[in-house]
mmCIF file of C-alpha atoms in Angstrom:
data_model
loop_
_atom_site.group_PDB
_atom_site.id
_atom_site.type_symbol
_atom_site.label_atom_id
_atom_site.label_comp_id
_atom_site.label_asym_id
_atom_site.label_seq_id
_atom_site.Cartn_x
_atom_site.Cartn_y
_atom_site.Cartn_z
ATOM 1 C CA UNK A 1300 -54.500 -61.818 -73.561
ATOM 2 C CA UNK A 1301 -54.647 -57.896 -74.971
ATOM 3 C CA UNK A 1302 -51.834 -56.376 -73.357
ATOM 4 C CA UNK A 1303 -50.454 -53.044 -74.372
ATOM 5 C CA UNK A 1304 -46.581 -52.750 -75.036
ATOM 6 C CA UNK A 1305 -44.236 -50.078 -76.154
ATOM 7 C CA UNK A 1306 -42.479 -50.400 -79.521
ATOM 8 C CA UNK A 1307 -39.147 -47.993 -79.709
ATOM 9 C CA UNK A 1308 -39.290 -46.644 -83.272
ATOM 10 C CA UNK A 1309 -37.114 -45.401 -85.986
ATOM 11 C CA UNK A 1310 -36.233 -41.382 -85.679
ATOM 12 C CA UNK A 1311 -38.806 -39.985 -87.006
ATOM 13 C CA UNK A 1312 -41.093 -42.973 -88.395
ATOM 14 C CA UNK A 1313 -43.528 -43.037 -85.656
ATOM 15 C CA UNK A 1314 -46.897 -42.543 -88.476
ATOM 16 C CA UNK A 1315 -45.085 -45.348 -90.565
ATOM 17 C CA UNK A 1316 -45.307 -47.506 -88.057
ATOM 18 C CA UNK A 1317 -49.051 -46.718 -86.961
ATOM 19 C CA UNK A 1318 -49.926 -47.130 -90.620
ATOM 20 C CA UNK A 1319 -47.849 -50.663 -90.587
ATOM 21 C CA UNK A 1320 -49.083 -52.040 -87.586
ATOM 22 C CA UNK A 1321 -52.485 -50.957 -88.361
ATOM 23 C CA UNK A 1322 -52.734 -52.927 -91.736
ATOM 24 C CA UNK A 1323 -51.899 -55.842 -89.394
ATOM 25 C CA UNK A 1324 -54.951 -55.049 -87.605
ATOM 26 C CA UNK A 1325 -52.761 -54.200 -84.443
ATOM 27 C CA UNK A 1326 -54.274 -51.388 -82.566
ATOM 28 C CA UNK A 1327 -52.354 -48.504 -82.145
ATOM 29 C CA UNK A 1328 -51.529 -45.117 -80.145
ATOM 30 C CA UNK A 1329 -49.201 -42.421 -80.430
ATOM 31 C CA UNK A 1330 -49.983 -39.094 -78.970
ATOM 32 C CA UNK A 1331 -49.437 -36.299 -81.164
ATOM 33 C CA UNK A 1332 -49.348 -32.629 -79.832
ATOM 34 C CA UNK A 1333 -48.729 -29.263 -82.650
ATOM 35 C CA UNK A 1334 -45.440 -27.904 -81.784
ATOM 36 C CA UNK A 1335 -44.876 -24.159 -83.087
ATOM 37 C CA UNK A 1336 -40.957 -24.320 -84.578
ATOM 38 C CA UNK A 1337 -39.017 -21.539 -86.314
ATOM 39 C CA UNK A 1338 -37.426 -23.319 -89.660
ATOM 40 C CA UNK A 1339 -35.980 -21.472 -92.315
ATOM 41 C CA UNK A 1340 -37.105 -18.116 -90.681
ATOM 42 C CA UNK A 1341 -40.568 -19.728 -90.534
ATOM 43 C CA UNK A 1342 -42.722 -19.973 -87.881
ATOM 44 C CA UNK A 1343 -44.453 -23.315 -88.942
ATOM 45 C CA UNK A 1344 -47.272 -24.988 -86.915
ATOM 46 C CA UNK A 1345 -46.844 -28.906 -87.458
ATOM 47 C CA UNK A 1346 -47.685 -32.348 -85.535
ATOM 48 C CA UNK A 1347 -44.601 -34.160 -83.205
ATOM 49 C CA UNK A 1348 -45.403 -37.428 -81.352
ATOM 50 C CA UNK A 1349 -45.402 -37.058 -78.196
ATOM 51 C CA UNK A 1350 -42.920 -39.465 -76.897
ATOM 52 C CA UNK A 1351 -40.463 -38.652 -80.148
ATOM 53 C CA UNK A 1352 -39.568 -42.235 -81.325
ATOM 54 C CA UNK A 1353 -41.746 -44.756 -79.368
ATOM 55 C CA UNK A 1354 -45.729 -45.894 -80.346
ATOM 56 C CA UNK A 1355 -48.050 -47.939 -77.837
ATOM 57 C CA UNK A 1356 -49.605 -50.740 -79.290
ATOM 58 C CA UNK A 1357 -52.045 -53.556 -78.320
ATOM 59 C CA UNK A 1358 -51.351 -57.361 -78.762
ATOM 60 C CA UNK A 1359 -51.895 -60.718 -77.703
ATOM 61 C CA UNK A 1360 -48.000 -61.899 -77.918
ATOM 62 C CA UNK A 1361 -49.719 -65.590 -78.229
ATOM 63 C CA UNK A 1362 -51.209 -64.874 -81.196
ATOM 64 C CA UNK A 1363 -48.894 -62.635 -83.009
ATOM 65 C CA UNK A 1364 -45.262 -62.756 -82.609
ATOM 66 C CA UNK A 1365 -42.800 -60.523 -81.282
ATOM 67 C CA UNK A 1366 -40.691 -61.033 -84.399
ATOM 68 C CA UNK A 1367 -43.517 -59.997 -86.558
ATOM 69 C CA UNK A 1368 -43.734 -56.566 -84.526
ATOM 70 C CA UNK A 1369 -40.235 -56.095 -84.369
ATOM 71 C CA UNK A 1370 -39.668 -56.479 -88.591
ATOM 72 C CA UNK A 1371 -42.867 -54.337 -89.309
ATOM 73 C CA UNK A 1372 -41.603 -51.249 -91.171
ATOM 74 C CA UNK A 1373 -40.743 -48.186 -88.958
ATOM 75 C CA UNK A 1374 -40.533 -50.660 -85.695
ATOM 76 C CA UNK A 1375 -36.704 -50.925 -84.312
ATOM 77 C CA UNK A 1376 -38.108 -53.670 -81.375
ATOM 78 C CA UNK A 1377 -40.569 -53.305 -78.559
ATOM 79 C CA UNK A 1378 -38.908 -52.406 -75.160
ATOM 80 C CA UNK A 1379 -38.115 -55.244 -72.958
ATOM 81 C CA UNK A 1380 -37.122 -55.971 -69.243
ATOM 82 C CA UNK A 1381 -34.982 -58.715 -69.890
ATOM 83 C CA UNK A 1382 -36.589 -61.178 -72.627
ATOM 84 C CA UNK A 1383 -40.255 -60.041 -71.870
ATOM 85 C CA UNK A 1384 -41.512 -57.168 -73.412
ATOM 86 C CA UNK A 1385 -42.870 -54.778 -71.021
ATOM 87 C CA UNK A 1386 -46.675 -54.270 -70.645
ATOM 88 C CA UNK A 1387 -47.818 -50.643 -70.144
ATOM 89 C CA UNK A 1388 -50.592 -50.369 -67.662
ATOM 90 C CA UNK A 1389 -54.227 -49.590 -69.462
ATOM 91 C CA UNK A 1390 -54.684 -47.159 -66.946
ATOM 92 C CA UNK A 1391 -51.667 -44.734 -68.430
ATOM 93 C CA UNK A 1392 -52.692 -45.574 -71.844
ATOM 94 C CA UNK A 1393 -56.380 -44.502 -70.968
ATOM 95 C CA UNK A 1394 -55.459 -41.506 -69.229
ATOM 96 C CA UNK A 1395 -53.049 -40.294 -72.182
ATOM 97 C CA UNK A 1396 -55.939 -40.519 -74.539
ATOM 98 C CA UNK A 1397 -58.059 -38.731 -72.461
ATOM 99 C CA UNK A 1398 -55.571 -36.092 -72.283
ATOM 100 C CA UNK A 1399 -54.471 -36.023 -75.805
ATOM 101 C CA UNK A 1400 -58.616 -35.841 -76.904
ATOM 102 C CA UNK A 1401 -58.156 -39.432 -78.815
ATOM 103 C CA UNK A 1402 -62.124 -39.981 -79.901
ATOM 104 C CA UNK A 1403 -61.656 -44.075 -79.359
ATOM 105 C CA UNK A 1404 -61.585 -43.087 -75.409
ATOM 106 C CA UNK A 1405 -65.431 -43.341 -75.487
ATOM 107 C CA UNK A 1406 -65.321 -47.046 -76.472
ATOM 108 C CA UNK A 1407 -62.412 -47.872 -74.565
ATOM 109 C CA UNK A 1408 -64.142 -46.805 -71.103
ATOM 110 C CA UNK A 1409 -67.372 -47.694 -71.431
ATOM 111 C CA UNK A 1410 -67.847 -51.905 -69.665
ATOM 112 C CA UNK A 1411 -71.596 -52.062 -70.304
ATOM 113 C CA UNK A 1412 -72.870 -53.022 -73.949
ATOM 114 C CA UNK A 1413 -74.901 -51.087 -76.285
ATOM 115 C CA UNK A 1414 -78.452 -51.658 -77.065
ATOM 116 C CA UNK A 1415 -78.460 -55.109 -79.302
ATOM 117 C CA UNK A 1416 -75.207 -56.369 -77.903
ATOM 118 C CA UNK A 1417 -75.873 -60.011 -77.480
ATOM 119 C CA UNK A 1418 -74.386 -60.359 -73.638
ATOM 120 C CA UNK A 1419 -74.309 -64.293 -71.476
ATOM 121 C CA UNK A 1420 -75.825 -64.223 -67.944
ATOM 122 C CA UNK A 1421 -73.353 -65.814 -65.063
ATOM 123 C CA UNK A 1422 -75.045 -65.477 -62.189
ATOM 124 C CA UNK A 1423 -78.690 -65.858 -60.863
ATOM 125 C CA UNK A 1424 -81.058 -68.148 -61.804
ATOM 126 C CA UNK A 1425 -81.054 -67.523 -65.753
ATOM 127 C CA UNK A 1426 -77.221 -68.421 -65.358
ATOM 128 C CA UNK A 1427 -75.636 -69.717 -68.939
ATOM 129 C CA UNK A 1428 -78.377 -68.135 -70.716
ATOM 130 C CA UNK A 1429 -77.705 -65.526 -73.550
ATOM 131 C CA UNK A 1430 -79.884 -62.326 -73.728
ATOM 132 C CA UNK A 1431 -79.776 -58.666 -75.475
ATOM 133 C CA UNK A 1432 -78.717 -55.555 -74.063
ATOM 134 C CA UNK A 1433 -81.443 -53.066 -73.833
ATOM 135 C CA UNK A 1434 -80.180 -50.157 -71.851
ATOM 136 C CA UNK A 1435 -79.367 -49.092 -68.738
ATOM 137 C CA UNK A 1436 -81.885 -48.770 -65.678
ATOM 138 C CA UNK A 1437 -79.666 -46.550 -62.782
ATOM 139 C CA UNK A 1438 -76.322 -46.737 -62.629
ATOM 140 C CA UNK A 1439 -75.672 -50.288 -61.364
ATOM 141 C CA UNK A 1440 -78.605 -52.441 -63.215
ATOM 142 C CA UNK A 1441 -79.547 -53.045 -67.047
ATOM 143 C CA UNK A 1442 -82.931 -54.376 -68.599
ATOM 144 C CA UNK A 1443 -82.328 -57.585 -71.071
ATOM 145 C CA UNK A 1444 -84.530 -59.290 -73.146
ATOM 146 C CA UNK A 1445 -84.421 -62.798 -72.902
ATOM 147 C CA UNK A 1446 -86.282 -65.158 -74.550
ATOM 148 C CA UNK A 1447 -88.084 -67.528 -72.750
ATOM 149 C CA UNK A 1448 -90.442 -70.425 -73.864
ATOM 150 C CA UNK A 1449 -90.888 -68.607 -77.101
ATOM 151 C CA UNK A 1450 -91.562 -65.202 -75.732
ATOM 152 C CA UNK A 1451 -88.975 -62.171 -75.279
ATOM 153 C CA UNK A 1452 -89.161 -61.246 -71.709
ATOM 154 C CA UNK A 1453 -87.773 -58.066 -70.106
ATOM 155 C CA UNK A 1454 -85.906 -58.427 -67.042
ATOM 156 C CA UNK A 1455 -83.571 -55.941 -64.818
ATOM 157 C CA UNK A 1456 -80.053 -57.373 -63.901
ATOM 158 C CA UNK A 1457 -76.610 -56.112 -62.112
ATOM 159 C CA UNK A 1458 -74.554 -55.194 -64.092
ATOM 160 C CA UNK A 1459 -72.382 -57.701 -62.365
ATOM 161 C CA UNK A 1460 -74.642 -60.312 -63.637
ATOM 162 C CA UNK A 1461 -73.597 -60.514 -67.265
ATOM 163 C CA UNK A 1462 -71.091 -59.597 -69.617
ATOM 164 C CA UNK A 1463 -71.077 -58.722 -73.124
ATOM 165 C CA UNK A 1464 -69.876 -61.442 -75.457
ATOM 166 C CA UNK A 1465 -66.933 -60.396 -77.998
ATOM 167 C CA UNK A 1466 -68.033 -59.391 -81.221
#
């Protein structure tokens, strides 16, 4: 299961990390705001993380290993209670990149499918049977083609009906 943890990084290797974990096809997220500083008699305009030494990423700990975070370049260990890693709510994660402006927030909130999405029916009577996403019709219903006896057939569902299969 996609949980999302905290990894505690090196001082000042928070974008190594990102770009490490990334090429492991981890997903990623560290909040980065512009900080105005005064170095060398400079005022100089420049991009901090956030949280100064930690990055949020997203993993299935059965699939991928601790270890393998943990020795990824710019990663000291991910923050534990104990021996288990601790798993930051997707609620706080969501709500820091809607505050931080991260453009992945769109995909990340949105349940229903896009038009073509290939989604399975579990409930009704065309239970088990796989159909495409059309679009919405009102806020709690979506039309679906579905084929049937060698014909595509339109038909309105709740949304609670289906769900999109993984891609």
């Amino acid at each position: 299961m996609l949980n999302w943890y905290l990894a505690h990084c090196r001082p000042r290797e928070e974008e190594r990390a990102l770009l490490h974990l990334e090429n492991q096809n981890v997903e990623c997220f560290c909040p980065f705001v512009e900080a105005k500083r005064i170095i060398r008699g400079k005022r100089i305009v420049r991009n901090e993380a956030l949280f100064s030494g930690y990055v949020f990423l997203r993993a299935n700990l059965k699939k991928i290993s601790a270890t393998s975070l943990r020795s990824t370049r710019g990663v000291r260990n991910l923050v534990r209670f104990g021996d288990t890693p601790c798993v930051v709510p997707d609620e706080l994660i969501f709500e820091l990149m809607c505050r931080t402006g991260d453009p992945r927030l769109q995909n990340k909130l949105s349940d229903l499918p896009q038009c073509g999405d290939r989604v399975t029916i579990h409930s009704g009577p065309f239970a088990g049977m796989e159909a495409i996403y059309q679009e919405a019709d009102g806020d709690h219903r979506a039309l679906l083609l579905i084929s049937l006896l060698q014909s595509e057939t339109r038909g309105s569902f709740a949304n609670t009906e289906f769900t999109p299969q993984p891609k």
